[in-house]
């Protein structure tokens, strides 16, 4: 059985159902990232696993034990919060050792574990400082230390890097990932940042409106998004979508015809209309290409490549091209599309075809 | 004269009006009272003020009634503030954890604070009246003899303390509740996830985090408490004898019964010194306690 198992878990606040019945199985040692836009229920789900939020229905198991009605403290989870949630009047040493002290662990054992944890996280020089005298990154490291010193069944991370600056965030996400792999502890990590989700997760859970849209390895999400929402959410800049008509091995976008790759032909057999999705970075050469003429409205040179923000008919389009691509705002230009990278979705349900 | 110094002189001109207001409104009465405290001033019969040096102070410090009033006030203040703090903090904790009907409690707990102390004292006087009061009606109804709450020294002080606690606990509730609601929720969630029992959570987290606020609340109540006059005046008039006479009540009697203004001023300054010393000692102690957590 899965290490952490949510079956038919529901949550309502009053008459508002924020999480419709939700199923999720997390294997031991897995790094799971819950990602989605604000208000998608990812934090609520995490807090239900922690026990900080009660469930309206369903059942949660951790390590084979039904913990649905168990107090947070007895679930053997450790949580890292967005605002660090350190005890402000205790030194780093006391913060990390506090829970063990309360639970009556011998002082020598506490000291050893605190020192080990501090060494692991590079906190040794700060052990006698108060949180107020630490930087954001150091504070979050203390919070992580406080979580892992307890050697819990599950780590719960609630947007732990959101309060850090961009550079530190990149460093810390690698650190957390390496640490989790070394300890082999199951981790559930909530973020709204798709880059964090993609880089850290063994499997990503994409949520929207309380529902799970897709659970998959990061690369699968990118290559085979289950539906239009996931396709739109994962990847930056976001995928372009067009409502097109199908006919004769081609799709018609505005008044232009794009020839389908063989795989696309098979997928679209017998359909009249479809949602065509293409990522900006797939506007490049390939085994089966098509030409699309667009009108650039603005150019965003990023160094390694340039983004063209433009339109085709009344559709907006973003294309990623070579920095030396000859584009001028207002003057139509043609880009190459790798049609083997095209995605097709049902125009009514949004499901991948 | 350089250009830079001209506005510097002008600025004092602008400061003067405000300084004058402060001088006349705040400092003048204080200085006037200080001068009077070194003089023999009697309004009835009117006698021209005469400089007597430290005679007034000697008289105050040598008076057994002054030390009695000091002792009475100190007892009332310390016992009632301690009770106010403990009860108030407890109620604030209860309200903070949203017991059912918390909104109703919140309003009713605050009501006593809005009443005029004289009114509160009048109500208390009726409640503890030996013949007409409901408390004695209950006691005699149960078959016990009448208790003379306001004419027995120890009981009269207890009633005064009770009234003080009843009226001013809401103040503590209000501020401690605000403090509790200002604490970061995540810290307590972290403690819950870490399986810290409720009492340890209070002792190790809530209490230390609210220590600065507690210090301020108790300080305000101590200073305010030392000035108690209306409750004692209405409830017992300082009696029986001078058993419940507080410092301010004593000053009132000296000044407005005997019209001995010089001595009253001296009394007020001794009182000021006492409150300042007590306040400083308290703050030093509180800081020492806070340092253990900082």
XYZ file of C-alpha atoms in Angstrom:
647
model
C 0.000 0.000 0.000
C 1.060 3.558 -0.624
C 2.982 5.369 2.119
C 0.540 8.270 2.150
C -2.879 7.518 0.787
C -5.792 9.892 0.310
C -9.019 8.223 -0.693
C -12.174 10.152 -1.506
C -10.973 13.024 0.685
C -13.355 15.979 0.631
C -13.280 19.425 2.206
C -16.039 21.987 2.481
C -15.978 25.359 4.193
C -19.636 25.891 5.047
C -21.560 25.234 1.861
C -18.557 25.836 -0.374
C -16.890 22.630 -1.495
C -13.208 23.427 -2.029
C -12.013 19.865 -2.524
C -14.355 17.472 -4.292
C -13.571 13.793 -3.591
C -9.851 13.426 -4.195
C -7.687 10.318 -4.499
C -3.925 10.346 -4.317
C -1.422 7.604 -3.547
C 2.141 8.572 -2.634
C 4.885 5.964 -2.511
C 7.495 5.755 0.213
C 10.465 8.052 -0.384
C 8.706 9.862 -3.193
C 8.958 13.633 -3.677
C 5.480 14.812 -4.634
C 4.779 18.396 -5.602
C 1.261 19.807 -5.520
C 1.068 22.692 -7.958
C -1.704 24.869 -9.270
C -2.965 28.434 -9.371
C -3.996 30.294 -6.191
C -7.084 28.827 -4.570
C -6.785 25.457 -6.303
C -6.865 23.597 -2.977
C -3.236 22.475 -2.868
C -2.486 24.030 0.525
C -5.794 22.779 1.940
C -4.892 19.283 0.800
C -1.478 19.517 2.461
C -3.016 20.845 5.665
C -5.478 17.972 5.718
C -2.559 15.544 5.522
C -0.895 17.453 8.388
C -4.152 17.387 10.365
C -4.275 21.174 10.673
C -7.466 21.091 8.640
C -10.174 18.525 9.265
C -11.579 16.484 6.404
C -15.255 16.712 5.524
C -15.192 13.169 4.227
C -12.878 10.423 3.066
C -9.872 8.806 4.637
C -6.158 9.575 4.978
C -3.590 6.874 5.717
C 0.039 7.491 6.620
C 2.375 4.491 6.794
C -0.548 2.103 6.784
C -2.356 3.792 9.687
C -5.691 5.560 9.337
C -4.965 9.075 10.614
C -8.148 10.793 9.456
C -9.226 11.557 13.022
C -5.758 11.676 14.577
C -4.361 14.928 16.053
C -1.641 16.665 13.994
C 1.026 15.884 16.574
C 0.400 12.143 16.414
C 0.706 11.792 12.650
C 4.494 11.855 12.700
C 4.678 14.506 10.009
C 7.016 17.479 10.064
C 5.995 20.664 8.360
C 7.881 23.616 6.929
C 5.855 26.795 6.567
C 6.069 29.661 4.125
C 6.713 32.176 6.946
C 9.243 29.838 8.617
C 7.119 29.757 11.829
C 10.184 29.712 14.063
C 9.847 30.359 17.776
C 11.141 33.948 17.867
C 12.317 33.909 21.480
C 14.385 30.727 21.144
C 17.864 30.394 19.689
C 18.425 28.272 16.585
C 19.630 25.447 18.822
C 16.505 25.634 20.993
C 14.242 25.914 17.956
C 15.638 22.729 16.454
C 15.774 20.815 19.737
C 12.563 22.065 21.327
C 10.171 19.298 20.254
C 12.639 16.586 21.267
C 13.158 18.273 24.641
C 9.420 18.421 25.275
C 9.123 14.759 24.397
C 11.702 13.884 27.015
C 14.638 12.837 24.853
C 17.955 12.711 26.773
C 19.916 15.971 26.512
C 22.984 14.259 25.033
C 20.936 12.727 22.212
C 19.257 16.077 21.502
C 22.615 17.861 21.375
C 23.987 15.248 18.986
C 21.013 15.403 16.646
C 20.948 19.206 16.679
C 24.664 19.330 15.871
C 24.279 16.783 13.068
C 21.364 18.679 11.574
C 23.156 22.000 11.882
C 26.197 20.555 10.137
C 24.022 19.122 7.375
C 22.347 22.472 6.734
C 25.370 24.678 7.332
C 23.791 26.219 10.413
C 26.595 25.483 12.869
C 27.855 29.102 13.078
C 24.372 30.405 13.895
C 23.256 27.923 16.558
C 23.158 30.485 19.357
C 21.475 33.252 17.384
C 17.813 34.148 17.582
C 15.750 33.925 14.376
C 15.530 37.722 14.320
C 19.264 37.876 13.642
C 19.122 35.552 10.625
C 18.452 36.163 6.947
C 15.416 34.693 5.206
C 17.365 31.812 3.710
C 18.965 30.963 7.044
C 15.597 31.068 8.781
C 14.085 28.705 6.259
C 17.066 26.425 6.744
C 16.374 26.421 10.496
C 12.738 25.563 9.789
C 13.868 22.694 7.577
C 16.311 21.600 10.278
C 13.542 21.624 12.851
C 11.491 19.394 10.560
C 14.134 16.859 9.643
C 15.708 16.525 13.095
C 12.570 14.697 14.189
C 13.074 11.998 11.548
C 9.371 11.964 10.616
C 7.464 9.660 8.278
C 6.567 12.520 5.981
C 7.885 16.006 5.255
C 5.265 18.581 4.420
C 6.393 21.784 2.718
C 3.956 24.652 2.336
C 5.472 27.026 -0.233
C 8.713 27.150 1.752
C 10.653 29.203 -0.789
C 8.055 31.856 -1.633
C 9.526 34.426 0.745
C 13.069 34.084 -0.575
C 14.644 36.052 -3.385
C 14.979 34.450 -6.809
C 18.639 33.453 -6.558
C 18.296 31.922 -3.120
C 15.174 30.095 -4.245
C 17.118 28.330 -7.001
C 19.844 27.318 -4.536
C 17.441 26.156 -1.858
C 15.298 24.080 -4.167
C 18.332 22.078 -5.201
C 19.375 21.747 -1.560
C 15.971 20.507 -0.452
C 15.834 18.026 -3.301
C 19.308 16.620 -2.529
C 18.520 16.459 1.184
C 15.261 14.610 0.621
C 16.968 12.114 -1.674
C 19.701 11.507 0.879
C 17.232 10.990 3.756
C 14.789 9.015 1.643
C 11.829 10.501 3.492
C 8.513 10.879 1.713
C 7.886 14.552 0.951
C 4.819 16.495 -0.082
C 5.629 19.943 -1.361
C 3.153 22.681 -2.230
C 4.042 25.486 -4.616
C 2.408 27.734 -7.167
C 5.659 27.923 -9.108
C 5.678 25.445 -11.984
C 9.462 25.660 -12.327
C 9.856 24.557 -8.698
C 7.371 21.760 -9.343
C 9.146 20.555 -12.478
C 12.664 20.706 -11.026
C 12.002 19.111 -7.648
C 9.305 16.515 -8.096
C 9.441 12.815 -8.733
C 5.794 13.233 -9.641
C 3.832 16.450 -9.986
C 0.181 16.746 -9.002
C -1.435 19.536 -11.011
C -4.542 20.825 -9.261
C -7.273 23.156 -10.406
C -10.444 24.085 -8.554
C -9.832 21.386 -5.937
C -9.582 18.695 -8.600
C -6.469 16.803 -9.651
C -5.927 17.467 -13.355
C -2.945 15.173 -13.798
C -0.428 13.240 -11.738
C 2.732 12.473 -13.651
C 6.502 12.793 -13.853
C 7.560 16.328 -14.825
C 8.649 15.385 -18.346
C 5.375 13.589 -19.012
C 3.454 16.693 -17.972
C 5.419 18.660 -20.490
C 5.299 16.184 -23.344
C 1.880 14.628 -22.815
C -0.313 17.022 -20.840
C -3.600 15.303 -20.015
C -5.692 18.311 -20.905
C -5.636 21.890 -21.979
C -5.336 23.227 -18.402
C -2.156 21.263 -17.709
C -0.762 22.142 -21.126
C -1.361 25.803 -20.409
C -0.067 25.706 -16.833
C 3.155 23.790 -17.442
C 5.802 25.410 -19.615
C 6.980 28.966 -19.942
C 6.120 30.889 -22.011
C 2.703 29.208 -22.094
C 1.505 27.033 -24.968
C -0.461 28.699 -27.808
C -3.995 27.418 -28.383
C -6.098 27.823 -31.514
C -9.565 26.567 -32.416
C -9.020 25.080 -35.873
C -10.954 23.066 -38.444
C -9.586 19.765 -39.721
C -9.658 18.615 -43.314
C -7.638 16.748 -45.873
C -4.529 16.108 -43.759
C -4.391 19.758 -42.843
C -5.696 22.082 -40.172
C -6.972 25.534 -41.038
C -5.830 28.321 -38.730
C -7.460 31.602 -39.746
C -6.987 31.374 -43.541
C -3.709 29.440 -43.421
C -3.342 25.695 -43.906
C -0.903 23.699 -41.772
C -0.083 20.176 -42.914
C -0.394 17.517 -40.193
C 2.353 15.085 -39.241
C 1.412 11.384 -39.717
C 0.745 10.923 -35.985
C -1.521 13.977 -36.004
C -3.397 12.689 -39.016
C -4.164 9.456 -37.175
C -5.259 11.289 -34.027
C -7.578 13.646 -35.825
C -9.175 11.143 -38.202
C -12.901 11.810 -38.421
C -12.892 15.125 -36.533
C -14.120 18.448 -37.844
C -12.960 20.907 -35.229
C -10.193 20.621 -32.646
C -8.063 22.735 -30.299
C -4.542 22.899 -31.655
C -1.760 23.579 -29.155
C 1.846 24.435 -29.949
C 4.539 25.570 -27.547
C 6.500 28.715 -28.496
C 9.771 26.756 -28.328
C 8.465 24.230 -30.875
C 8.361 26.834 -33.615
C 11.555 25.404 -35.100
C 12.815 22.993 -37.744
C 11.812 19.319 -37.498
C 11.044 16.172 -39.466
C 7.633 17.468 -40.441
C 7.177 21.212 -40.494
C 4.615 23.767 -41.594
C 4.939 27.481 -42.293
C 2.796 29.968 -40.406
C 2.679 33.663 -41.209
C 2.073 35.941 -38.251
C 2.148 39.655 -37.552
C 4.546 40.570 -34.721
C 3.223 43.161 -32.244
C 6.240 43.217 -29.933
C 9.622 41.536 -29.630
C 11.176 40.332 -26.371
C 14.878 39.600 -26.881
C 16.057 37.323 -24.060
C 19.589 36.721 -25.280
C 19.553 33.018 -26.027
C 16.382 33.473 -28.040
C 13.770 36.059 -28.848
C 10.031 35.935 -28.158
C 7.674 37.317 -30.762
C 4.336 38.417 -29.346
C 2.014 38.722 -32.281
C -1.257 37.685 -33.856
C -2.624 35.422 -36.580
C -6.022 36.676 -37.690
C -7.652 37.493 -34.353
C -5.656 34.838 -32.431
C -2.800 35.938 -30.201
C 0.408 33.965 -30.595
C 3.792 33.744 -28.901
C 6.700 32.377 -30.895
C 10.222 31.626 -29.747
C 12.773 32.282 -32.477
C 16.490 32.649 -33.047
C 17.914 35.980 -31.816
C 18.823 36.935 -35.381
C 15.394 36.098 -36.798
C 14.398 39.041 -39.034
C 11.162 40.196 -37.427
C 9.872 43.768 -37.321
C 6.721 44.738 -35.414
C 3.831 45.295 -37.790
C 5.416 43.485 -40.748
C 4.160 39.909 -41.398
C 6.774 37.179 -41.165
C 6.699 33.406 -41.461
C 7.820 30.989 -38.727
C 8.447 27.275 -39.027
C 6.353 24.953 -36.841
C 7.509 21.472 -35.845
C 4.168 19.716 -36.390
C 5.377 16.555 -34.615
C 5.296 18.576 -31.403
C 1.684 19.666 -31.956
C -0.870 18.894 -29.242
C -4.560 18.381 -29.914
C -7.366 18.763 -27.413
C -11.081 18.161 -27.546
C -12.626 21.642 -27.993
C -15.521 20.778 -25.640
C -13.875 18.839 -22.802
C -10.297 20.096 -23.146
C -9.034 16.495 -22.895
C -5.957 15.451 -24.816
C -6.646 13.599 -28.066
C 26.192 85.337 8.661
C 25.999 82.414 6.299
C 22.813 81.521 4.477
C 22.627 78.148 6.246
C 22.285 79.497 9.782
C 19.422 81.920 9.165
C 16.656 79.297 9.009
C 18.179 77.632 12.089
C 17.312 80.657 14.195
C 13.904 81.004 12.677
C 13.020 77.436 13.634
C 13.203 78.277 17.358
C 10.619 80.946 16.756
C 8.283 78.279 15.426
C 8.973 75.949 18.315
C 8.150 78.590 20.933
C 4.332 78.528 20.694
C 4.189 74.781 21.216
C 6.709 75.048 24.013
C 4.621 77.726 25.697
C 1.522 75.567 25.519
C 3.381 72.657 27.112
C 4.813 75.005 29.718
C 1.468 76.466 30.752
C -0.664 73.358 30.452
C 1.631 70.680 31.769
C 4.655 72.075 33.539
C 3.219 75.163 35.230
C 0.741 73.317 37.476
C 3.445 70.846 38.399
C 5.927 73.562 39.300
C 3.236 75.552 41.101
C 2.323 72.489 43.158
C 5.981 71.917 43.955
C 6.305 75.481 45.233
C 3.131 75.154 47.278
C 4.434 71.959 48.837
C 7.171 74.012 50.520
C 4.679 76.531 51.923
C 2.058 76.597 54.630
C -1.152 77.366 52.692
C -4.532 77.282 54.386
C -7.708 78.292 52.594
C -9.919 78.136 55.677
C -9.236 80.388 57.438
C -7.278 82.142 54.660
C -3.694 82.701 55.733
C -1.033 84.240 53.464
C 1.357 81.562 52.135
C 4.476 81.201 54.234
C 7.656 79.331 53.280
C 8.157 76.427 55.667
C 10.887 74.443 53.935
C 10.528 70.678 54.298
C 8.045 70.875 57.187
C 5.169 69.575 55.052
C 7.247 66.609 53.885
C 8.323 65.840 57.431
C 4.721 65.953 58.519
C 3.622 63.587 55.746
C 6.425 61.099 56.300
C 5.928 61.193 60.048
C 2.214 60.571 59.814
C 1.030 57.065 60.600
C -2.056 57.700 58.492
C 0.108 58.269 55.420
C 1.967 54.966 55.868
C -1.340 53.230 56.556
C -2.809 54.617 53.335
C 0.340 53.615 51.478
C 0.091 50.046 52.782
C -3.641 49.823 52.019
C -3.169 51.125 48.493
C -0.261 48.784 47.829
C -2.257 45.762 49.015
C -5.269 46.720 46.921
C -3.179 47.449 43.825
C -0.943 44.397 43.876
C -3.619 41.866 44.753
C -6.171 43.296 42.321
C -3.707 43.695 39.440
C -2.442 40.149 39.950
C -6.010 38.851 39.858
C -6.896 41.056 36.894
C -3.918 39.745 34.951
C -4.499 36.083 35.704
C -8.267 36.176 35.152
C -7.999 38.544 32.182
C -5.355 36.485 30.404
C -7.346 33.311 31.023
C -10.518 34.833 29.610
C -8.592 36.197 26.626
C -7.220 32.715 25.923
C -10.720 31.258 26.130
C -12.137 33.920 23.818
C -9.206 33.524 21.437
C -9.990 29.851 20.991
C -13.520 30.737 19.972
C -15.658 28.981 22.501
C -19.297 28.783 21.390
C -20.977 32.149 21.907
C -17.658 33.991 22.048
C -19.163 37.064 20.403
C -21.690 37.429 23.220
C -19.048 36.926 25.930
C -16.773 39.391 24.237
C -19.326 42.175 24.586
C -20.474 41.290 28.096
C -16.898 40.944 29.371
C -16.114 44.442 28.236
C -19.161 46.121 29.756
C -17.795 46.738 33.293
C -14.962 48.814 31.860
C -17.407 51.220 30.254
C -19.130 52.055 33.537
C -18.090 55.041 35.644
C -16.166 53.820 38.720
C -18.514 55.820 40.958
C -21.469 53.951 39.488
C -19.728 50.636 39.928
C -18.951 51.496 43.541
C -22.580 52.454 44.191
C -23.788 49.170 42.736
C -21.241 47.253 44.815
C -22.332 49.155 47.912
C -25.910 48.038 47.336
C -24.934 44.460 46.573
C -22.892 44.150 49.783
C -25.308 46.151 51.955
C -25.769 44.324 55.282
C -29.591 44.583 55.190
C -30.699 45.365 51.666
C -27.993 43.639 49.611
C -28.597 40.377 47.724
C -25.321 38.867 48.955
C -26.409 39.077 52.574
C -29.908 37.976 51.626
C -28.332 34.833 50.200
C -26.073 34.312 53.226
C -28.841 34.730 55.772
C -31.167 32.706 53.526
C -28.715 29.818 53.857
C -28.892 30.193 57.626
C -25.603 32.005 58.268
C -25.319 35.257 60.248
C -25.181 38.577 58.401
C -21.703 39.489 57.151
C -20.802 43.161 57.534
C -18.713 43.417 54.400
C -18.065 47.128 54.467
C -17.450 47.645 58.161
C -14.947 44.857 58.755
C -11.455 46.090 57.715
C -10.266 42.906 55.986
C -13.619 42.306 54.287
C -13.897 45.951 53.202
C -10.492 45.746 51.505
C -11.519 42.461 49.894
C -14.662 44.089 48.510
C -12.604 46.972 47.143
C -10.260 44.492 45.481
C -13.233 42.587 44.117
C -14.721 45.743 42.618
C -11.385 46.739 41.087
C -10.996 43.270 39.592
C -14.554 43.273 38.294
C -14.171 46.635 36.649
C -10.657 46.391 35.201
C -10.248 42.762 34.196
C -11.952 43.613 30.861
C -9.096 45.997 30.115
C -6.640 43.119 30.462
C -8.908 40.856 28.390
C -9.107 43.436 25.621
C -5.368 43.988 25.333
C -4.310 40.372 25.818
C -6.890 39.247 23.268
C -5.508 41.757 20.780
C -2.033 40.439 21.561
C -3.098 36.826 21.078
C -4.738 37.613 17.774
C -1.598 39.365 16.628
C 0.581 36.280 17.177
C 1.554 34.398 13.999
C -0.764 31.399 13.566
C 1.914 29.316 11.818
C 4.080 29.213 14.933
C 1.294 27.470 16.812
C 0.521 25.195 13.900
C 4.184 24.222 13.828
C 3.946 23.422 17.534
C 0.814 21.352 16.946
C 2.479 19.380 14.166
C 5.478 18.869 16.469
C 3.107 17.406 19.090
C 3.724 20.009 21.803
C 1.055 19.618 24.534
C -1.290 22.564 25.149
C 0.203 23.589 28.488
C 3.760 23.504 27.174
C 2.602 25.513 24.179
C 1.327 28.171 26.559
C 4.348 28.112 28.842
C 7.049 27.993 26.170
C 5.475 29.890 23.285
C 2.367 31.970 24.042
C 3.503 33.401 27.349
C 7.035 34.381 26.290
C 5.775 35.861 23.031
C 3.255 37.991 24.917
C 5.647 38.929 27.708
C 6.340 42.453 26.408
C 2.611 43.116 26.144
C 1.968 41.600 29.579
C 4.601 43.880 31.044
C 2.931 46.933 29.548
C -0.586 45.884 30.572
C 0.405 45.209 34.167
C 2.377 48.464 34.264
C -0.613 50.496 33.090
C -2.854 48.777 35.620
C -0.359 49.341 38.465
C -0.083 53.066 37.742
C -3.836 53.402 37.330
C -4.458 51.275 40.399
C -2.391 53.520 42.645
C -4.696 56.384 41.798
C -7.829 54.586 43.012
C -10.019 57.075 44.865
C -13.632 57.074 43.642
C -14.340 53.436 44.457
C -13.030 53.722 47.998
C -14.717 57.092 48.483
C -18.178 55.855 47.566
C -17.925 52.317 48.867
C -16.359 52.825 52.295
C -15.318 56.478 52.534
C -11.960 55.101 53.652
C -13.529 53.419 56.636
C -13.925 51.686 58.934
C -11.608 54.254 60.524
C -8.880 54.603 57.939
C -8.704 50.897 57.104
C -9.518 51.347 53.422
C -8.123 54.828 52.955
C -6.035 54.954 49.789
C -3.290 57.505 49.135
C -5.379 59.658 46.827
C -8.348 59.494 49.162
C -6.105 60.639 52.015
C -4.844 63.494 49.831
C -8.429 64.403 48.998
C -9.415 64.540 52.668
C -6.338 66.582 53.590
C -6.901 69.016 50.729
C -10.636 69.395 50.489
C -11.857 68.621 53.992
C -9.110 70.345 55.924
C -8.037 72.678 53.092
C -4.436 72.039 54.084
C -3.140 72.718 50.574
C 0.561 72.870 51.388
C 0.638 69.454 52.989
C -1.560 67.975 50.268
C 0.903 69.139 47.652
C 3.756 67.576 49.586
C 1.697 64.387 49.880
C 1.131 64.367 46.123
C 4.850 64.670 45.467
C 5.700 61.895 47.886
C 3.047 59.874 46.105
C 4.648 60.693 42.751
C 8.027 59.550 44.042
C 6.540 56.338 45.431
C 4.784 55.477 42.159
C 7.906 56.315 40.160
C 10.077 54.108 42.371
C 7.541 51.273 42.329
C 7.188 51.607 38.543
C 10.938 51.598 37.977
C 11.457 48.578 40.230
C 8.694 46.783 38.361
C 10.164 47.600 34.954
C 13.607 46.418 36.041
C 12.124 43.143 37.274
C 10.058 42.738 34.112
C 13.070 43.392 31.921
C 15.053 40.803 33.797
C 12.291 38.283 33.194
C 12.069 39.253 29.528
C 15.811 38.876 29.047
C 15.525 35.201 29.876
C 13.458 34.825 26.738
C 15.145 37.324 24.465
